[in-house]
CSV table of C-alpha atoms in Angstrom, one decimal:
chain,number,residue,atom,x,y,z
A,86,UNK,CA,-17.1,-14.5,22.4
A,87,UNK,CA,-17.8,-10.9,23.5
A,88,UNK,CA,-19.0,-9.3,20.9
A,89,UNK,CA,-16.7,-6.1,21.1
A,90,UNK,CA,-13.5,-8.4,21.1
A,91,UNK,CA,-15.1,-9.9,18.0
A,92,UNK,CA,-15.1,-7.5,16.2
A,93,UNK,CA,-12.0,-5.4,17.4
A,94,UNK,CA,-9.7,-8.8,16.5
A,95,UNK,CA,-11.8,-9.0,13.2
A,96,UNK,CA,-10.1,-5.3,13.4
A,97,UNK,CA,-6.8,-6.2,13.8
A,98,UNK,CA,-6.6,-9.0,11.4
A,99,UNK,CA,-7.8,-6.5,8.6
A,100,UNK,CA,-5.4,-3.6,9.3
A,101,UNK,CA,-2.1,-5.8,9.7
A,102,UNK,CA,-3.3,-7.9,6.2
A,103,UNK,CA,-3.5,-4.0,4.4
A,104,UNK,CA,-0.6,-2.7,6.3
A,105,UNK,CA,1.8,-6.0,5.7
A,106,UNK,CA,0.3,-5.5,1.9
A,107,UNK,CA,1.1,-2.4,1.5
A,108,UNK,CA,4.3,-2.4,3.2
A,109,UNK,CA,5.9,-5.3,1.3
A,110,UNK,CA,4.5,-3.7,-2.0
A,111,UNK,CA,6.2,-0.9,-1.6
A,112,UNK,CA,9.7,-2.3,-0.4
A,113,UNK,CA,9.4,-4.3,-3.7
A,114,UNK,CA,9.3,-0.7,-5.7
A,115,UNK,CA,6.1,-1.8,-7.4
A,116,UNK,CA,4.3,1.4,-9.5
A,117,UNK,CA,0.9,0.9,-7.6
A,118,UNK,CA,1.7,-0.5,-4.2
A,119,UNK,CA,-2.0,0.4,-3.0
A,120,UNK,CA,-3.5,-1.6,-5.3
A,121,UNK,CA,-1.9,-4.5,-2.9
A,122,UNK,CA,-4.4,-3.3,0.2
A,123,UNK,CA,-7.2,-3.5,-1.7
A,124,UNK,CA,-8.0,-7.2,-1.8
A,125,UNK,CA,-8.1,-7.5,2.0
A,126,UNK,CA,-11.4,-5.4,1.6
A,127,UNK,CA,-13.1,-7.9,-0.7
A,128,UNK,CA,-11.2,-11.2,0.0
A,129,UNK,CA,-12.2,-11.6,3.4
A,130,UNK,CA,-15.7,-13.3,4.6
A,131,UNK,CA,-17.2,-14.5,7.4
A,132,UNK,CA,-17.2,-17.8,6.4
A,133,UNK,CA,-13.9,-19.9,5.5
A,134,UNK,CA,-14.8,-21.5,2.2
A,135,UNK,CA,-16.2,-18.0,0.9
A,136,UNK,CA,-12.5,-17.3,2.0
A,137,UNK,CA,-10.7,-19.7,-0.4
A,138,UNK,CA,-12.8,-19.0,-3.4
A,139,UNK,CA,-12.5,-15.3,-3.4
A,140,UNK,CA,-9.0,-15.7,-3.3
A,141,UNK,CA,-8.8,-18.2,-6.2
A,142,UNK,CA,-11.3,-16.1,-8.2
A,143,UNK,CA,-9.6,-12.9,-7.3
A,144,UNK,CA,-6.1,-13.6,-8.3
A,145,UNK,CA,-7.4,-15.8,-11.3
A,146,UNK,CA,-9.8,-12.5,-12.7
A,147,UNK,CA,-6.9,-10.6,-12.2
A,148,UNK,CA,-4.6,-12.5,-14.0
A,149,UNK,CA,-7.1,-12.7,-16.9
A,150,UNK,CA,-8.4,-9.0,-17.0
A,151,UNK,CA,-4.5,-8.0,-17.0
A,152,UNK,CA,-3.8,-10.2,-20.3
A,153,UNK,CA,-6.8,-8.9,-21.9
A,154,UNK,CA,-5.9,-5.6,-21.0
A,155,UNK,CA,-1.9,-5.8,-22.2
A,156,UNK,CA,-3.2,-7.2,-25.5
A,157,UNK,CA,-5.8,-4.4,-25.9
A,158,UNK,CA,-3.0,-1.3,-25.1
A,159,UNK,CA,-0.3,-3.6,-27.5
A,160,UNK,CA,-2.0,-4.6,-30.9
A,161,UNK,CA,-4.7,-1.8,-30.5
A,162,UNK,CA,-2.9,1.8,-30.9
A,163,UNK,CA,-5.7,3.7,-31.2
A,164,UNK,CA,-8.1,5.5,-28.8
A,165,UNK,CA,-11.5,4.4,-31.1
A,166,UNK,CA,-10.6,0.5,-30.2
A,167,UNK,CA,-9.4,0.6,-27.2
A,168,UNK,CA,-13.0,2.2,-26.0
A,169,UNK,CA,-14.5,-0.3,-27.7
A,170,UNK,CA,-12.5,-2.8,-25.9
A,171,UNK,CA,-13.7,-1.3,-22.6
A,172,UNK,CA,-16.7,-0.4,-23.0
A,173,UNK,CA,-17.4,-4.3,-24.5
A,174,UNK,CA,-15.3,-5.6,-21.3
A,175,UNK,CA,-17.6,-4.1,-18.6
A,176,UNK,CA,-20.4,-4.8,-20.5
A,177,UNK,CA,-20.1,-8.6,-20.8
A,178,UNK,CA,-18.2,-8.5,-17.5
A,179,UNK,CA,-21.5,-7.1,-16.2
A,180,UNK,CA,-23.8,-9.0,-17.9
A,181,UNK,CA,-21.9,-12.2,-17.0
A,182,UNK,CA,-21.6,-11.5,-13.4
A,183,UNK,CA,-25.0,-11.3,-13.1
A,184,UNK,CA,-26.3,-14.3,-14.7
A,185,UNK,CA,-23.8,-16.1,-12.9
A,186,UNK,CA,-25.6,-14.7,-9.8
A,187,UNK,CA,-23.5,-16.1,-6.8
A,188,UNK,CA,-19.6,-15.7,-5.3
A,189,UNK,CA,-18.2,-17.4,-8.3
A,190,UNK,CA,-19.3,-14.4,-10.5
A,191,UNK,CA,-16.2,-13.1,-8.7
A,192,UNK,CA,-13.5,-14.1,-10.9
A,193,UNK,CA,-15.9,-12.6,-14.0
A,194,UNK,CA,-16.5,-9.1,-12.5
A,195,UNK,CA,-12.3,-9.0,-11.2
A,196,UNK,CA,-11.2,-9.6,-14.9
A,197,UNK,CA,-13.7,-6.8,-16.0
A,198,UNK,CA,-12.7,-4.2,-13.5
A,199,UNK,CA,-8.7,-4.9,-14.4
A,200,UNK,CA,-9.1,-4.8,-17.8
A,201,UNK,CA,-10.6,-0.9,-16.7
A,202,UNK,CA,-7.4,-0.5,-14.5
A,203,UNK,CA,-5.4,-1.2,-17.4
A,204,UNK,CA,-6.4,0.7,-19.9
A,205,UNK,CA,-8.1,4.0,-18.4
A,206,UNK,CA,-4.8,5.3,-17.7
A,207,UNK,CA,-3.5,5.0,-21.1
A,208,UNK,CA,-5.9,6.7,-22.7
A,209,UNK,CA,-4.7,10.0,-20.7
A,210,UNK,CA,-0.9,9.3,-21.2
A,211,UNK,CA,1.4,6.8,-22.4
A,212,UNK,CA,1.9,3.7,-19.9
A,213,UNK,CA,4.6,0.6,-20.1
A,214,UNK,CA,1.2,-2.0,-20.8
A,215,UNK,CA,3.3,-4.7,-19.5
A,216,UNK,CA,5.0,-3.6,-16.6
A,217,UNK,CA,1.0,-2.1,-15.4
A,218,UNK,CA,-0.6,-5.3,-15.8
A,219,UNK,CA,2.5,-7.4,-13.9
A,220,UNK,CA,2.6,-4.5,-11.5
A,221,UNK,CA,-1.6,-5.3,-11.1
A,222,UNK,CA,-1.0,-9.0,-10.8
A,223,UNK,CA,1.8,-9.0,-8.3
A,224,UNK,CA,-0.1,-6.4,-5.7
A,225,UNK,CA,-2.8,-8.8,-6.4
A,226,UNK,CA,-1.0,-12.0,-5.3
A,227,UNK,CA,0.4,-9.7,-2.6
A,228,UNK,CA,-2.6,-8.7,-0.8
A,229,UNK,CA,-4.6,-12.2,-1.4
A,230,UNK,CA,-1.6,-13.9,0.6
A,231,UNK,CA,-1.9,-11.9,3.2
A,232,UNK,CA,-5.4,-11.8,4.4
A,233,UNK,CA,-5.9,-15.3,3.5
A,234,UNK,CA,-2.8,-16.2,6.2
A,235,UNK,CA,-4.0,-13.7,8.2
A,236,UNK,CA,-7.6,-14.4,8.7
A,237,UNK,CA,-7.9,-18.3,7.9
A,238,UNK,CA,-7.8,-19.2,10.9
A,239,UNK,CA,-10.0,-16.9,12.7
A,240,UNK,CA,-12.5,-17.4,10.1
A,241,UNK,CA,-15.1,-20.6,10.2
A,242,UNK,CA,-16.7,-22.7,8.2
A,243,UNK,CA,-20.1,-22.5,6.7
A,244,UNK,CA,-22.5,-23.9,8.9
A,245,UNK,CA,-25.2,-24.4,5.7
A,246,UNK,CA,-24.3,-24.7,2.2
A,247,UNK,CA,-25.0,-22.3,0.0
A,248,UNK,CA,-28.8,-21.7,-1.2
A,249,UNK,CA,-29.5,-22.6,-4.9
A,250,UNK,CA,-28.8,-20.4,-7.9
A,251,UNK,CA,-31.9,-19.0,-9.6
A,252,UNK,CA,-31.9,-18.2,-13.2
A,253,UNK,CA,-32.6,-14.4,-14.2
A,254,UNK,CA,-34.8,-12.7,-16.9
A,255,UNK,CA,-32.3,-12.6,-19.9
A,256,UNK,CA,-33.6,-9.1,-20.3
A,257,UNK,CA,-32.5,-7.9,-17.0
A,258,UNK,CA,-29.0,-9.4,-17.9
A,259,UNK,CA,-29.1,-7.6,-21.2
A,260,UNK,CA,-30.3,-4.6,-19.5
A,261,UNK,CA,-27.6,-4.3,-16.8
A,262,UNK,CA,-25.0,-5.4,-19.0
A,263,UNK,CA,-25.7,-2.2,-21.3
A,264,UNK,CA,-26.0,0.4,-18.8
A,265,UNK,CA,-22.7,-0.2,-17.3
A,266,UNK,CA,-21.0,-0.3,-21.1
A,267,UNK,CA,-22.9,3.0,-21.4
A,268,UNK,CA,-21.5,3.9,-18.1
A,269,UNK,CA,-17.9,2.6,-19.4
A,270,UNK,CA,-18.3,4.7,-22.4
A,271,UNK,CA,-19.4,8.0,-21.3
A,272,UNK,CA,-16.4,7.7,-18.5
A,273,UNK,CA,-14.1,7.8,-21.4
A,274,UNK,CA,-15.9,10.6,-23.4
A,275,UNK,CA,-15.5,12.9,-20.2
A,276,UNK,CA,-11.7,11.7,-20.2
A,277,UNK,CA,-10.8,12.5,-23.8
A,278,UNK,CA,-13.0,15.6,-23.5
A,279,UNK,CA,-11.3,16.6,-20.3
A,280,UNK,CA,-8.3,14.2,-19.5
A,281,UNK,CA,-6.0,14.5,-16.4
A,282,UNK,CA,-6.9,13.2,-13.2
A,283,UNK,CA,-10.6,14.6,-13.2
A,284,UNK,CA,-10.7,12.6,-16.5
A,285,UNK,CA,-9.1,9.6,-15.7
A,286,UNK,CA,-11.4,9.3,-12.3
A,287,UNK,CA,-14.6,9.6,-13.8
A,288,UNK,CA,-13.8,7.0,-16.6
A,289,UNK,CA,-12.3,4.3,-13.7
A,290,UNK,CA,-15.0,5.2,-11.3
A,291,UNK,CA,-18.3,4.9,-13.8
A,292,UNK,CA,-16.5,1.5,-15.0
A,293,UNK,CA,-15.8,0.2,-11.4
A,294,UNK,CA,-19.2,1.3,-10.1
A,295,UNK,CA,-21.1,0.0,-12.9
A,296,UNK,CA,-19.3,-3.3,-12.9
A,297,UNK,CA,-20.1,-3.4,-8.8
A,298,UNK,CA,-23.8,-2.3,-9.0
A,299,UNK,CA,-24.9,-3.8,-12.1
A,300,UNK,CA,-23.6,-7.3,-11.5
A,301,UNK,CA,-25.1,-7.7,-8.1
A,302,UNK,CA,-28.5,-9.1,-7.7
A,303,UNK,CA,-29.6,-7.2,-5.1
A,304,UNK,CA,-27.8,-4.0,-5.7
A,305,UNK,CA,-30.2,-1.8,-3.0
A,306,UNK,CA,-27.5,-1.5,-0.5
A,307,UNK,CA,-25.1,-1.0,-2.4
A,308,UNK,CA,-26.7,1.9,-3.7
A,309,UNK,CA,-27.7,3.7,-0.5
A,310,UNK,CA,-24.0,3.2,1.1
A,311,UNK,CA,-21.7,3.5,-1.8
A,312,UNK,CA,-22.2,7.4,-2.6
A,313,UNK,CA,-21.6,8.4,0.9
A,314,UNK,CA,-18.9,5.6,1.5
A,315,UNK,CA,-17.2,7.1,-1.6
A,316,UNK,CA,-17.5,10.8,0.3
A,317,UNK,CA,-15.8,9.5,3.6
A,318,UNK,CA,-13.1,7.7,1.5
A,319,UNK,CA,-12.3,10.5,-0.7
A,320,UNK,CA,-12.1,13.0,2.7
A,321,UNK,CA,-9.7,10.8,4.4
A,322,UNK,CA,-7.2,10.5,1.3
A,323,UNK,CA,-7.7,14.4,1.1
A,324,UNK,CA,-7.0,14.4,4.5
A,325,UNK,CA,-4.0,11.8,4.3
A,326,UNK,CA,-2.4,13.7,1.7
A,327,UNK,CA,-2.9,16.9,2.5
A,328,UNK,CA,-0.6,16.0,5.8
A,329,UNK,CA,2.0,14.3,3.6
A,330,UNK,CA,2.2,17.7,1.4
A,331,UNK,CA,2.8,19.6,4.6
A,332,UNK,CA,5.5,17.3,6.5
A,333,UNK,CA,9.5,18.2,5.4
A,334,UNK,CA,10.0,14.6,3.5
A,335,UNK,CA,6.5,13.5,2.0
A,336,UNK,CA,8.3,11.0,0.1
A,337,UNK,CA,9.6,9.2,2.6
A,338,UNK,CA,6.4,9.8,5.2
A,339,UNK,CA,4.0,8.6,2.6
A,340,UNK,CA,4.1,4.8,4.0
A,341,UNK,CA,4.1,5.3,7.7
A,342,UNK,CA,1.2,8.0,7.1
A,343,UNK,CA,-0.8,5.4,5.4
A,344,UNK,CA,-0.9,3.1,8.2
A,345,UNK,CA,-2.9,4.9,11.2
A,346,UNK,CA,-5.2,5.9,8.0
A,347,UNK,CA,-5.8,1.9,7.2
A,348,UNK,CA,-6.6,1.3,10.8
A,349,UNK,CA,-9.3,3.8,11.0
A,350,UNK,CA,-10.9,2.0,8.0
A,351,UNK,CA,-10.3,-1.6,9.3
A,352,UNK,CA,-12.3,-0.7,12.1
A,353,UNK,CA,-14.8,1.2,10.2
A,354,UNK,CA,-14.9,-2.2,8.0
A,355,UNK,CA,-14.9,-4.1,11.0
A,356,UNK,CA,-17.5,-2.6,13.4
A,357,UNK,CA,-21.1,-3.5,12.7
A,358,UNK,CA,-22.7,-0.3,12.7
A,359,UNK,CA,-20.1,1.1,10.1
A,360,UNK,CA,-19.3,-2.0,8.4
A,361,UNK,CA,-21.6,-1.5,5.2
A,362,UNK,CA,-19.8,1.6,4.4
A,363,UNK,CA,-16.1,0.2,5.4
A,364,UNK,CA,-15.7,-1.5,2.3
A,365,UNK,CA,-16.1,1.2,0.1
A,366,UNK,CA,-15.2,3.8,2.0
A,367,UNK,CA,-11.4,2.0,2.1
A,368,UNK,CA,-11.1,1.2,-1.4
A,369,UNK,CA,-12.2,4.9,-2.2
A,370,UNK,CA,-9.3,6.2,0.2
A,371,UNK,CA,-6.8,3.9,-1.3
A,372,UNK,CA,-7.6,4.9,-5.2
A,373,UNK,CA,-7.9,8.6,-4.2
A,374,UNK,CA,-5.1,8.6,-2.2
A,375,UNK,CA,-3.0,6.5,-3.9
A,376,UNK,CA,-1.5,5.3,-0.5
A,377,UNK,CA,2.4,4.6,0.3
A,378,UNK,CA,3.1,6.6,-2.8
A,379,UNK,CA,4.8,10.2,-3.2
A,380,UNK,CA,1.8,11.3,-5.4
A,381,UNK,CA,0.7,14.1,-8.0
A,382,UNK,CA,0.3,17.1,-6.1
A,383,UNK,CA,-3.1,18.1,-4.2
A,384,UNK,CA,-4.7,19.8,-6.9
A,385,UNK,CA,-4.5,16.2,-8.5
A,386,UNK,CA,-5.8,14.7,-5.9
A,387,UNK,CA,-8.3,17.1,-4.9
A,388,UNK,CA,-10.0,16.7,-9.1
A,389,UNK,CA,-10.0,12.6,-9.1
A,390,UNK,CA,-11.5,12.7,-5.6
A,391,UNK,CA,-14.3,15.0,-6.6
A,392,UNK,CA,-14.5,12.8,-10.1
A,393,UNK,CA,-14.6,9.5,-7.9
A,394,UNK,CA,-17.5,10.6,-5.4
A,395,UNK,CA,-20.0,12.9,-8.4
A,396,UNK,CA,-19.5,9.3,-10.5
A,397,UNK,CA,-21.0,7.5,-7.2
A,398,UNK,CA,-23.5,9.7,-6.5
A,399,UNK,CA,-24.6,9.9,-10.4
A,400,UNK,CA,-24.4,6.8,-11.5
A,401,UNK,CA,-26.1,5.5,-8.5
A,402,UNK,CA,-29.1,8.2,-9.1
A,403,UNK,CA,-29.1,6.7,-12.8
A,404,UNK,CA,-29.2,3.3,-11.9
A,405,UNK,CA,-31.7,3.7,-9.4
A,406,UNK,CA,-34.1,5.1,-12.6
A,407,UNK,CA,-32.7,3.1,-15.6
A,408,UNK,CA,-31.8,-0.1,-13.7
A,409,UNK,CA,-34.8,-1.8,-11.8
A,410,UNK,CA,-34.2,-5.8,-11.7
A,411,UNK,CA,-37.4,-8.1,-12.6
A,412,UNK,CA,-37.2,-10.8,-9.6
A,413,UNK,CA,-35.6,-13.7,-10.8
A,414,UNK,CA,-37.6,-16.2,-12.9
A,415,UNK,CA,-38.2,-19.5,-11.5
C-alpha cells in the first residue's frame, strides 16, 4: 500500500472515531463529552490484538478508578484525606504500572489517572461524585466503541508475539512510584493555595504526567515530545475557543468548531513525522479546550492552558534529574 494513503486512511479512521465520539457524547447531554475523544488517541495500535486489550483494560481501569474515586469524594469530606487518597492512588498506580512493565499495565495506570479526574475537581468546588464518575465511564465506553469498530478492521494482527517481560530493580519501582505521589501532592498544594482553573490544571496535569512518565519503562520520548506536544495542544484549544467566543452563538457552534480541530490532530497523530507528538498534542487540546462544550470564559482557558504546558515542561525537567531508571535486572 502507498505509503501516503496509509497513513491518510489511518487519518480518516481516527478523526471519524473522535468526531462520532464526541458527537454522540454530546447529543446524550453528558457533563464532559470530550472526555469521549480521548480514548481514540490511546486505544488504537498498529497491531489488532494490542487493539482488543487496550480497550478491555481501558474501559475496565476506568470503571475501577471511577469507584475508587466516588468512594473517596463520598465517605471522605475532607480536603486532608482526600489528598491522601490521591496522592496514594498515583503513587501505587505508578509504581504498579511499572513493575507490570508491558500493555497490560494499562488497565493499572487508567484506574490511577481516573481516580485524579475524579477528585481534582472537587477539591476546587463542589461536584455530584456520582454523576462525574458515570459521566467518566459512559464517555469511556463511548469512545472505546468507536475506534475499536472503526479501526478493527483496518488494523492487523501481530506478526510476532510479544517479547518477554523483564523484572525491574524494586528500587526504581519504589523510586518512580514516589516522585509521581510527590508530583500528585504538590499539584494539590498549588490548587488549595491558588484554586480555580490555574489550580485545578496544575494538580490534574502533575498527576496525569507523572502517572504517564513514571510508569513507562523507557520514558525518553516521552520526555522530549510531551512538553512541546502539550504547547501545540494548548495553542489549538486557545485558538479553538478563542473563535467560539467570537462567533454570535458559541453554544451552539462549540460542536461543529471541534470537528475541523480533531482532524488536524488525527493527521498530526497519523502522519509519521508528527505522529510522536499527535498523541499528546490531541489529548492536551481536548482537556484545555474542553471540546463540544460552551465553556468557562477565555481567561479560564487561557490559566489551565498555561498550568497544563509549565506542569509538562517542569515535571519533565524534574524527572529528567530525580528519575533516572537502573536497566532492568535479569
Amino acid at each position: 500500500m502507498n505509503p501516503a494513503f496509509s497513513w491518510a486512511l489511518r487519518a480518516l479512521q481516527l478523526f471519524a472515531a473522535a468526531a462520532i465520539s464526541l458527537v454522540i457524547a454530546v447529543q446524550l447531554g453528558l457533563h464532559n463529552p470530550f472526555w469521549a475523544a480521548m480514548p481514540v488517541w490511546v486505544v488504537a495500535q498498529p497491531h489488532r490484538e494490542d487493539l482488543l486489550l487496550r480497550a478491555i483494560l481501558r474501559v475496565a481501569g476506568t470503571a475501577l478508578g471511577a469507584v475508587l474515586g466516588w468512594w473517596a469524594l463520598t465517605l471522605l469530606p475532607d480536603a486532608g484525606p482526600r489528598i491522601l487518597v490521591l496522592g496514594l492512588a498515583v503513587g501505587l498506580g505508578t509504581a504498579i504500572a511499572y513493575w507490570i512493565g508491558s500493555v497490560y499495565s494499562y488497565g493499572v495506570l487508567l484506574a490511577a489517572i481516573t481516580v485524579a479526574v475524579v477528585l481534582v475537581p472537587a477539591m476546587d468546588h463542589p461536584v455530584d461524585a456520582a454523576a462525574l464518575a458515570l459521566d467518566r465511564i459512559w464517555c469511556t465506553m463511548i469512545g472505546v466503541v468507536a475506534v475499536t469498530v472503526i479501526t478493527f478492521l483496518f488494523t492487523p494482527p501481530r506478526p510476532e508475539p510479544l517479547p518477554p517481560r523483564r523484572a525491574p530493580r524494586i528500587g526504581a519501582v519504589i523510586g518512580h512510584g514516589l516522585i509521581a505521589a510527590g508530583a500528585a501532592m504538590a499539584g494539590t498544594l498549588v490548587l488549595l493555595l491558588i484554586g480555580g482553573p490555574a489550580g485545578v490544571g496544575t494538580a490534574l496535569s502533575l498527576s496525569i504526567f507523572s502517572l504517564i512518565i513514571g510508569s513507562n519503562r523507557n520514558p525518553a520520548p516521552i520526555l522530549t515530545y510531551m512538553p512541546p506536544a502539550s504547547a501545540i495542544g494548548v495553542a489549538a484549544a486557545l485558538g479553538y475557543r478563542g473563535l467560539d467566543f467570537l462567533l454570535p452563538d458559541p453554544a451552539g457552534m462549540a460542536l461543529a468548531l471541534a470537528l475541523p480541530f480533531i482532524a488536524a490532530g488525527a493527521i498530526l497523530r497519523a502522519h509519521p513525522r508528527t505522529a510522536p507528538l499527535g498523541l499528546d498534542a490531541n489529548m492536551c487540546f481536548l482537556l484545555a479546550a474542553e471540546a463540544g462544550t460552551k465553556g468557562h470564559g477565555f481567561g479560564a482557558h487561557v490559566l489551565g492552558g498555561l498550568a497544563l504546558v509549565l506542569s509538562a515542561y517542569a515535571f519533565t525537567a524534574f524527572f529528567r534529574r530525580f528519575g533516572t531508571t537502573p536497566p532492568p535486572a535479569g
